[in-house]
């Protein structure tokens, strides 16, 4: 079944490629002698339609490439900002961890010092009074 679907998909793609090729050939054949006057920041008279189509296609491809480049640069800048924020957060977390460890060390040192200074504790005798 997979082979039949793959074969069908391949033939459909081939038919589309052939249809596009035929359309391109027909456009070239029917427009090879036509001339046109158009305006693009100035009036251009008696320009071959095929040259106009070719330059329009080239312009569209270049515009598409420039747009892709701009969007990829924009995405890269956004990722750099996110990475910078992530690193700043990580550095802040490490700094706070170090501060907490230092604070805990000081508390432990004070506790040990207090325990050394306290007199030994004597348990009360059975009468409930200290001897």
Short mmCIF file of N, CA and C in Angstrom, two decimals:
data_model
loop_
_atom_site.label_atom_id
_atom_site.label_comp_id
_atom_site.label_asym_id
_atom_site.label_seq_id
_atom_site.Cartn_x
_atom_site.Cartn_y
_atom_site.Cartn_z
N UNK A 1 0.82 -1.20 0.00
CA UNK A 1 0.00 0.00 0.00
C UNK A 1 0.86 1.26 0.00
N UNK A 2 1.97 1.24 0.80
CA UNK A 2 2.85 2.40 0.85
C UNK A 2 3.48 2.67 -0.51
N UNK A 3 3.84 1.59 -1.20
CA UNK A 3 4.46 1.75 -2.51
C UNK A 3 3.49 2.36 -3.51
N UNK A 4 2.23 1.98 -3.45
CA UNK A 4 1.22 2.52 -4.36
C UNK A 4 1.03 4.01 -4.10
N UNK A 5 0.96 4.41 -2.82
CA UNK A 5 0.80 5.82 -2.48
C UNK A 5 2.02 6.63 -2.89
N UNK A 6 3.21 6.06 -2.69
CA UNK A 6 4.43 6.75 -3.08
C UNK A 6 4.48 6.93 -4.60
N UNK A 7 4.09 5.90 -5.32
CA UNK A 7 4.07 5.96 -6.78
C UNK A 7 3.07 7.03 -7.25
N UNK A 8 1.88 7.03 -6.64
CA UNK A 8 0.85 8.01 -7.00
C UNK A 8 1.32 9.42 -6.72
N UNK A 9 1.93 9.65 -5.54
CA UNK A 9 2.44 10.97 -5.19
C UNK A 9 3.53 11.40 -6.17
N UNK A 10 4.39 10.48 -6.57
CA UNK A 10 5.46 10.80 -7.51
C UNK A 10 4.90 11.19 -8.87
N UNK A 11 3.89 10.45 -9.34
CA UNK A 11 3.30 10.79 -10.64
C UNK A 11 2.53 12.10 -10.60
N UNK A 12 1.89 12.41 -9.49
CA UNK A 12 1.20 13.70 -9.35
C UNK A 12 2.21 14.83 -9.39
N UNK A 13 3.32 14.67 -8.68
CA UNK A 13 4.37 15.69 -8.70
C UNK A 13 4.94 15.86 -10.11
N UNK A 14 5.16 14.74 -10.80
CA UNK A 14 5.66 14.80 -12.17
C UNK A 14 4.68 15.52 -13.08
N UNK A 15 3.39 15.25 -12.91
CA UNK A 15 2.37 15.93 -13.72
C UNK A 15 2.38 17.43 -13.45
N UNK A 16 2.54 17.83 -12.19
CA UNK A 16 2.60 19.25 -11.87
C UNK A 16 3.83 19.92 -12.49
N UNK A 17 4.97 19.25 -12.44
CA UNK A 17 6.19 19.80 -13.04
C UNK A 17 6.01 19.96 -14.55
N UNK A 18 5.43 18.97 -15.19
CA UNK A 18 5.19 19.04 -16.64
C UNK A 18 4.22 20.17 -16.95
N UNK A 19 3.16 20.32 -16.14
CA UNK A 19 2.18 21.39 -16.37
C UNK A 19 2.82 22.76 -16.23
N UNK A 20 3.67 22.95 -15.23
CA UNK A 20 4.36 24.23 -15.06
C UNK A 20 5.31 24.48 -16.23
N UNK A 21 6.03 23.44 -16.68
CA UNK A 21 6.94 23.60 -17.82
C UNK A 21 6.17 23.98 -19.08
N UNK A 22 5.03 23.35 -19.30
CA UNK A 22 4.21 23.68 -20.47
C UNK A 22 3.71 25.11 -20.37
N UNK A 23 3.28 25.55 -19.18
CA UNK A 23 2.81 26.92 -19.00
C UNK A 23 3.92 27.92 -19.29
N UNK A 24 5.13 27.64 -18.81
CA UNK A 24 6.26 28.54 -19.07
C UNK A 24 6.55 28.62 -20.56
N UNK A 25 6.56 27.49 -21.24
CA UNK A 25 6.83 27.48 -22.69
C UNK A 25 5.75 28.26 -23.43
N UNK A 26 4.48 28.06 -23.06
CA UNK A 26 3.39 28.79 -23.72
C UNK A 26 3.49 30.29 -23.48
N UNK A 27 3.83 30.69 -22.26
CA UNK A 27 3.99 32.12 -21.96
C UNK A 27 5.10 32.72 -22.81
N UNK A 28 6.20 32.00 -22.93
CA UNK A 28 7.31 32.50 -23.75
C UNK A 28 6.91 32.58 -25.22
N UNK A 29 6.27 31.55 -25.73
CA UNK A 29 5.88 31.55 -27.14
C UNK A 29 4.88 32.65 -27.48
N UNK A 30 3.86 32.83 -26.64
CA UNK A 30 2.83 33.80 -26.97
C UNK A 30 3.24 35.25 -26.68
N UNK A 31 4.30 35.45 -25.91
CA UNK A 31 4.70 36.82 -25.56
C UNK A 31 6.03 37.24 -26.15
N UNK A 32 6.58 36.43 -27.05
CA UNK A 32 7.92 36.76 -27.55
C UNK A 32 7.94 38.02 -28.42
N UNK A 33 6.84 38.38 -29.03
CA UNK A 33 6.82 39.56 -29.89
C UNK A 33 6.03 40.72 -29.29
N UNK A 34 5.48 40.55 -28.13
CA UNK A 34 4.70 41.63 -27.53
C UNK A 34 5.59 42.65 -26.85
N UNK A 35 5.17 43.89 -26.96
CA UNK A 35 5.88 44.99 -26.33
C UNK A 35 4.89 45.73 -25.45
N UNK A 36 5.41 46.39 -24.42
CA UNK A 36 4.54 47.06 -23.47
C UNK A 36 5.21 48.34 -22.99
N UNK A 37 4.37 49.30 -22.59
CA UNK A 37 4.84 50.52 -21.94
C UNK A 37 4.39 50.44 -20.49
N UNK A 38 5.31 50.69 -19.59
CA UNK A 38 4.93 50.63 -18.17
C UNK A 38 5.64 51.73 -17.41
N UNK A 39 5.15 51.95 -16.20
CA UNK A 39 5.74 52.96 -15.33
C UNK A 39 6.31 52.28 -14.10
N UNK A 40 7.58 52.57 -13.83
CA UNK A 40 8.22 52.14 -12.60
C UNK A 40 9.22 53.23 -12.23
N UNK A 41 8.75 54.21 -11.49
CA UNK A 41 9.52 55.41 -11.16
C UNK A 41 10.05 56.08 -12.42
N UNK A 42 9.31 55.97 -13.44
CA UNK A 42 9.63 56.56 -14.74
C UNK A 42 8.91 55.76 -15.81
N UNK A 43 8.69 56.35 -16.97
CA UNK A 43 7.97 55.66 -18.03
C UNK A 43 8.96 54.95 -18.94
N UNK A 44 8.68 53.68 -19.17
CA UNK A 44 9.51 52.87 -20.06
C UNK A 44 8.62 52.43 -21.22
N UNK A 45 9.02 52.77 -22.41
CA UNK A 45 8.19 52.47 -23.58
C UNK A 45 8.80 51.37 -24.43
N UNK A 46 7.92 50.59 -25.02
CA UNK A 46 8.31 49.59 -26.00
C UNK A 46 9.29 48.56 -25.43
N UNK A 47 8.98 48.02 -24.28
CA UNK A 47 9.82 47.01 -23.63
C UNK A 47 9.24 45.64 -23.93
N UNK A 48 10.11 44.70 -24.26
CA UNK A 48 9.67 43.34 -24.54
C UNK A 48 9.07 42.74 -23.26
N UNK A 49 7.94 42.09 -23.38
CA UNK A 49 7.22 41.54 -22.23
C UNK A 49 8.06 40.45 -21.54
N UNK A 50 8.80 39.67 -22.32
CA UNK A 50 9.62 38.62 -21.71
C UNK A 50 10.70 39.20 -20.80
N UNK A 51 11.32 40.31 -21.23
CA UNK A 51 12.32 40.95 -20.38
C UNK A 51 11.67 41.52 -19.11
N UNK A 52 10.48 42.03 -19.27
CA UNK A 52 9.75 42.56 -18.12
C UNK A 52 9.42 41.43 -17.13
N UNK A 53 8.95 40.29 -17.67
CA UNK A 53 8.64 39.14 -16.82
C UNK A 53 9.90 38.62 -16.13
N UNK A 54 10.99 38.54 -16.89
CA UNK A 54 12.24 38.05 -16.32
C UNK A 54 12.76 38.97 -15.21
N UNK A 55 12.71 40.28 -15.46
CA UNK A 55 13.19 41.21 -14.42
C UNK A 55 12.27 41.21 -13.20
N UNK A 56 10.96 41.05 -13.43
CA UNK A 56 10.03 40.96 -12.30
C UNK A 56 10.30 39.70 -11.48
N UNK A 57 10.54 38.58 -12.14
CA UNK A 57 10.84 37.34 -11.43
C UNK A 57 12.15 37.46 -10.64
N UNK A 58 13.17 38.05 -11.27
CA UNK A 58 14.45 38.23 -10.58
C UNK A 58 14.27 39.14 -9.36
N UNK A 59 13.49 40.22 -9.54
CA UNK A 59 13.23 41.12 -8.42
C UNK A 59 12.49 40.42 -7.28
N UNK A 60 11.54 39.56 -7.64
CA UNK A 60 10.79 38.83 -6.62
C UNK A 60 11.71 37.87 -5.86
N UNK A 61 12.60 37.21 -6.58
CA UNK A 61 13.53 36.28 -5.93
C UNK A 61 14.49 37.03 -5.01
N UNK A 62 15.02 38.14 -5.46
CA UNK A 62 15.92 38.93 -4.62
C UNK A 62 15.19 39.47 -3.40
N UNK A 63 13.96 39.94 -3.58
CA UNK A 63 13.17 40.44 -2.45
C UNK A 63 12.91 39.33 -1.44
N UNK A 64 12.57 38.16 -1.92
CA UNK A 64 12.34 37.01 -1.05
C UNK A 64 13.60 36.67 -0.26
N UNK A 65 14.75 36.67 -0.93
CA UNK A 65 16.02 36.36 -0.28
C UNK A 65 16.34 37.40 0.79
N UNK A 66 16.14 38.69 0.46
CA UNK A 66 16.41 39.75 1.43
C UNK A 66 15.47 39.62 2.64
N UNK A 67 14.20 39.33 2.39
CA UNK A 67 13.24 39.17 3.50
C UNK A 67 13.65 38.00 4.39
N UNK A 68 14.03 36.88 3.81
CA UNK A 68 14.49 35.74 4.60
C UNK A 68 15.72 36.09 5.44
N UNK A 69 16.64 36.82 4.84
CA UNK A 69 17.85 37.22 5.55
C UNK A 69 17.51 38.13 6.72
N UNK A 70 16.63 39.10 6.49
CA UNK A 70 16.24 40.03 7.56
C UNK A 70 15.56 39.27 8.69
N UNK A 71 14.64 38.39 8.37
CA UNK A 71 13.94 37.64 9.41
C UNK A 71 14.88 36.70 10.17
N UNK A 72 15.86 36.11 9.47
CA UNK A 72 16.79 35.23 10.18
C UNK A 72 17.70 36.04 11.10
N UNK A 73 18.10 37.24 10.67
CA UNK A 73 18.91 38.10 11.54
C UNK A 73 18.09 38.53 12.75
N UNK A 74 16.83 38.86 12.53
CA UNK A 74 15.94 39.25 13.61
C UNK A 74 15.79 38.10 14.62
N UNK A 75 15.60 36.89 14.11
CA UNK A 75 15.48 35.71 14.97
C UNK A 75 16.78 35.48 15.75
N UNK A 76 17.94 35.64 15.08
CA UNK A 76 19.22 35.48 15.76
C UNK A 76 19.40 36.51 16.87
N UNK A 77 19.00 37.76 16.60
CA UNK A 77 19.10 38.79 17.63
C UNK A 77 18.21 38.47 18.82
N UNK A 78 17.01 37.98 18.55
CA UNK A 78 16.10 37.60 19.64
C UNK A 78 16.70 36.45 20.46
N UNK A 79 17.28 35.46 19.79
CA UNK A 79 17.91 34.34 20.49
C UNK A 79 19.10 34.81 21.32
N UNK A 80 19.88 35.76 20.78
CA UNK A 80 21.01 36.30 21.55
C UNK A 80 20.51 37.01 22.81
N UNK A 81 19.43 37.77 22.69
CA UNK A 81 18.86 38.43 23.86
C UNK A 81 18.38 37.44 24.89
N UNK A 82 17.72 36.38 24.43
CA UNK A 82 17.25 35.35 25.36
C UNK A 82 18.43 34.65 26.04
N UNK A 83 19.47 34.37 25.28
CA UNK A 83 20.65 33.72 25.85
C UNK A 83 21.33 34.63 26.86
N UNK A 84 21.41 35.92 26.55
CA UNK A 84 22.00 36.88 27.48
C UNK A 84 21.19 36.95 28.77
N UNK A 85 19.87 36.98 28.66
CA UNK A 85 19.01 37.00 29.84
C UNK A 85 19.17 35.71 30.64
N UNK A 86 19.28 34.58 29.96
CA UNK A 86 19.47 33.30 30.62
C UNK A 86 20.79 33.27 31.38
N UNK A 87 21.85 33.80 30.76
CA UNK A 87 23.15 33.83 31.43
C UNK A 87 23.12 34.77 32.64
N UNK A 88 22.48 35.92 32.49
CA UNK A 88 22.37 36.85 33.62
C UNK A 88 21.61 36.20 34.77
N UNK A 89 20.54 35.48 34.46
CA UNK A 89 19.77 34.79 35.49
C UNK A 89 20.63 33.74 36.18
N UNK A 90 21.40 32.99 35.38
CA UNK A 90 22.25 31.94 35.93
C UNK A 90 23.35 32.53 36.82
N UNK A 91 23.95 33.64 36.39
CA UNK A 91 24.97 34.30 37.21
C UNK A 91 24.36 34.81 38.51
N UNK A 92 23.16 35.38 38.46
CA UNK A 92 22.48 35.85 39.65
C UNK A 92 22.19 34.68 40.59
N UNK A 93 21.76 33.57 40.04
CA UNK A 93 21.48 32.39 40.85
C UNK A 93 22.75 31.89 41.54
N UNK A 94 23.86 31.85 40.81
CA UNK A 94 25.13 31.41 41.40
C UNK A 94 25.58 32.36 42.50
N UNK A 95 25.42 33.67 42.25
CA UNK A 95 25.81 34.66 43.25
C UNK A 95 24.99 34.48 44.52
N UNK A 96 23.68 34.31 44.35
CA UNK A 96 22.82 34.12 45.52
C UNK A 96 23.16 32.81 46.25
N UNK A 97 23.47 31.78 45.49
CA UNK A 97 23.89 30.51 46.10
C UNK A 97 25.13 30.72 46.95
N UNK A 98 26.11 31.45 46.42
CA UNK A 98 27.34 31.71 47.16
C UNK A 98 27.05 32.53 48.41
N UNK A 99 26.18 33.55 48.29
CA UNK A 99 25.82 34.36 49.46
C UNK A 99 25.15 33.50 50.53
N UNK A 100 24.24 32.63 50.10
CA UNK A 100 23.56 31.76 51.07
C UNK A 100 24.53 30.79 51.72
N UNK A 101 25.46 30.26 50.95
CA UNK A 101 26.46 29.35 51.51
C UNK A 101 27.33 30.09 52.53
N UNK A 102 27.73 31.32 52.22
CA UNK A 102 28.53 32.12 53.15
C UNK A 102 27.73 32.43 54.41
N UNK A 103 26.47 32.80 54.25
CA UNK A 103 25.61 33.09 55.39
C UNK A 103 25.44 31.85 56.27
N UNK A 104 25.25 30.71 55.64
CA UNK A 104 25.10 29.47 56.39
C UNK A 104 26.39 29.12 57.13
N UNK A 105 27.54 29.35 56.50
CA UNK A 105 28.82 29.09 57.14
C UNK A 105 28.99 29.99 58.36
N UNK A 106 28.62 31.27 58.27
CA UNK A 106 28.73 32.18 59.41
C UNK A 106 27.79 31.76 60.54
N UNK A 107 26.57 31.35 60.18
CA UNK A 107 25.62 30.90 61.20
C UNK A 107 26.15 29.66 61.90
N UNK A 108 26.70 28.72 61.15
CA UNK A 108 27.27 27.52 61.75
C UNK A 108 28.45 27.86 62.66
N UNK A 109 29.27 28.82 62.23
CA UNK A 109 30.42 29.23 63.05
C UNK A 109 29.94 29.87 64.35
N UNK A 110 28.92 30.72 64.28
CA UNK A 110 28.38 31.35 65.48
C UNK A 110 27.76 30.30 66.40
N UNK A 111 27.05 29.36 65.84
CA UNK A 111 26.45 28.30 66.65
C UNK A 111 27.54 27.49 67.36
N UNK A 112 28.59 27.17 66.66
CA UNK A 112 29.69 26.41 67.27
C UNK A 112 30.34 27.23 68.37
N UNK A 113 30.51 28.54 68.13
CA UNK A 113 31.11 29.41 69.14
C UNK A 113 30.23 29.49 70.38
N UNK A 114 28.92 29.60 70.20
CA UNK A 114 27.99 29.67 71.33
C UNK A 114 28.02 28.37 72.11
N UNK A 115 28.06 27.26 71.41
CA UNK A 115 28.09 25.97 72.09
C UNK A 115 29.38 25.78 72.89
N UNK A 116 30.49 26.35 72.43
CA UNK A 116 31.75 26.26 73.17
C UNK A 116 31.71 27.12 74.43
N UNK A 117 31.03 28.25 74.38
CA UNK A 117 31.00 29.16 75.52
C UNK A 117 30.02 28.70 76.60
N UNK A 118 28.98 27.95 76.27
CA UNK A 118 27.97 27.54 77.22
C UNK A 118 28.56 26.55 78.22
N UNK A 119 28.21 26.69 79.51
CA UNK A 119 28.70 25.71 80.48
C UNK A 119 28.04 24.37 80.22
N UNK A 120 28.67 23.34 80.61
CA UNK A 120 28.08 22.02 80.36
C UNK A 120 26.75 21.90 81.10
N UNK A 121 25.88 21.28 80.51
CA UNK A 121 24.53 21.11 81.07
C UNK A 121 24.53 19.89 81.98
N UNK A 122 24.02 20.10 83.23
CA UNK A 122 23.92 18.97 84.15
C UNK A 122 22.46 18.60 84.30
N UNK A 123 22.15 17.38 84.12
CA UNK A 123 20.75 16.99 84.23
C UNK A 123 20.28 17.06 85.68
N UNK A 124 19.03 17.42 85.89
CA UNK A 124 18.53 17.48 87.26
C UNK A 124 18.47 16.08 87.86
N UNK A 125 18.61 16.02 89.21
CA UNK A 125 18.51 14.71 89.85
C UNK A 125 17.06 14.31 89.98
N UNK A 126 16.82 13.23 90.59
CA UNK A 126 15.45 12.70 90.64
C UNK A 126 14.50 13.58 91.42
N UNK A 127 14.97 14.39 92.33
CA UNK A 127 14.10 15.26 93.11
C UNK A 127 13.67 16.47 92.31
N UNK A 128 14.22 16.65 91.15
CA UNK A 128 13.87 17.77 90.31
C UNK A 128 14.73 18.98 90.55
N UNK A 129 15.71 18.89 91.45
CA UNK A 129 16.59 20.01 91.75
C UNK A 129 17.99 19.72 91.23
N UNK A 130 18.66 20.79 90.90
CA UNK A 130 20.04 20.63 90.43
C UNK A 130 20.93 20.41 91.63
N UNK A 131 21.94 19.63 91.51
CA UNK A 131 22.85 19.40 92.62
C UNK A 131 24.04 20.30 92.56
#
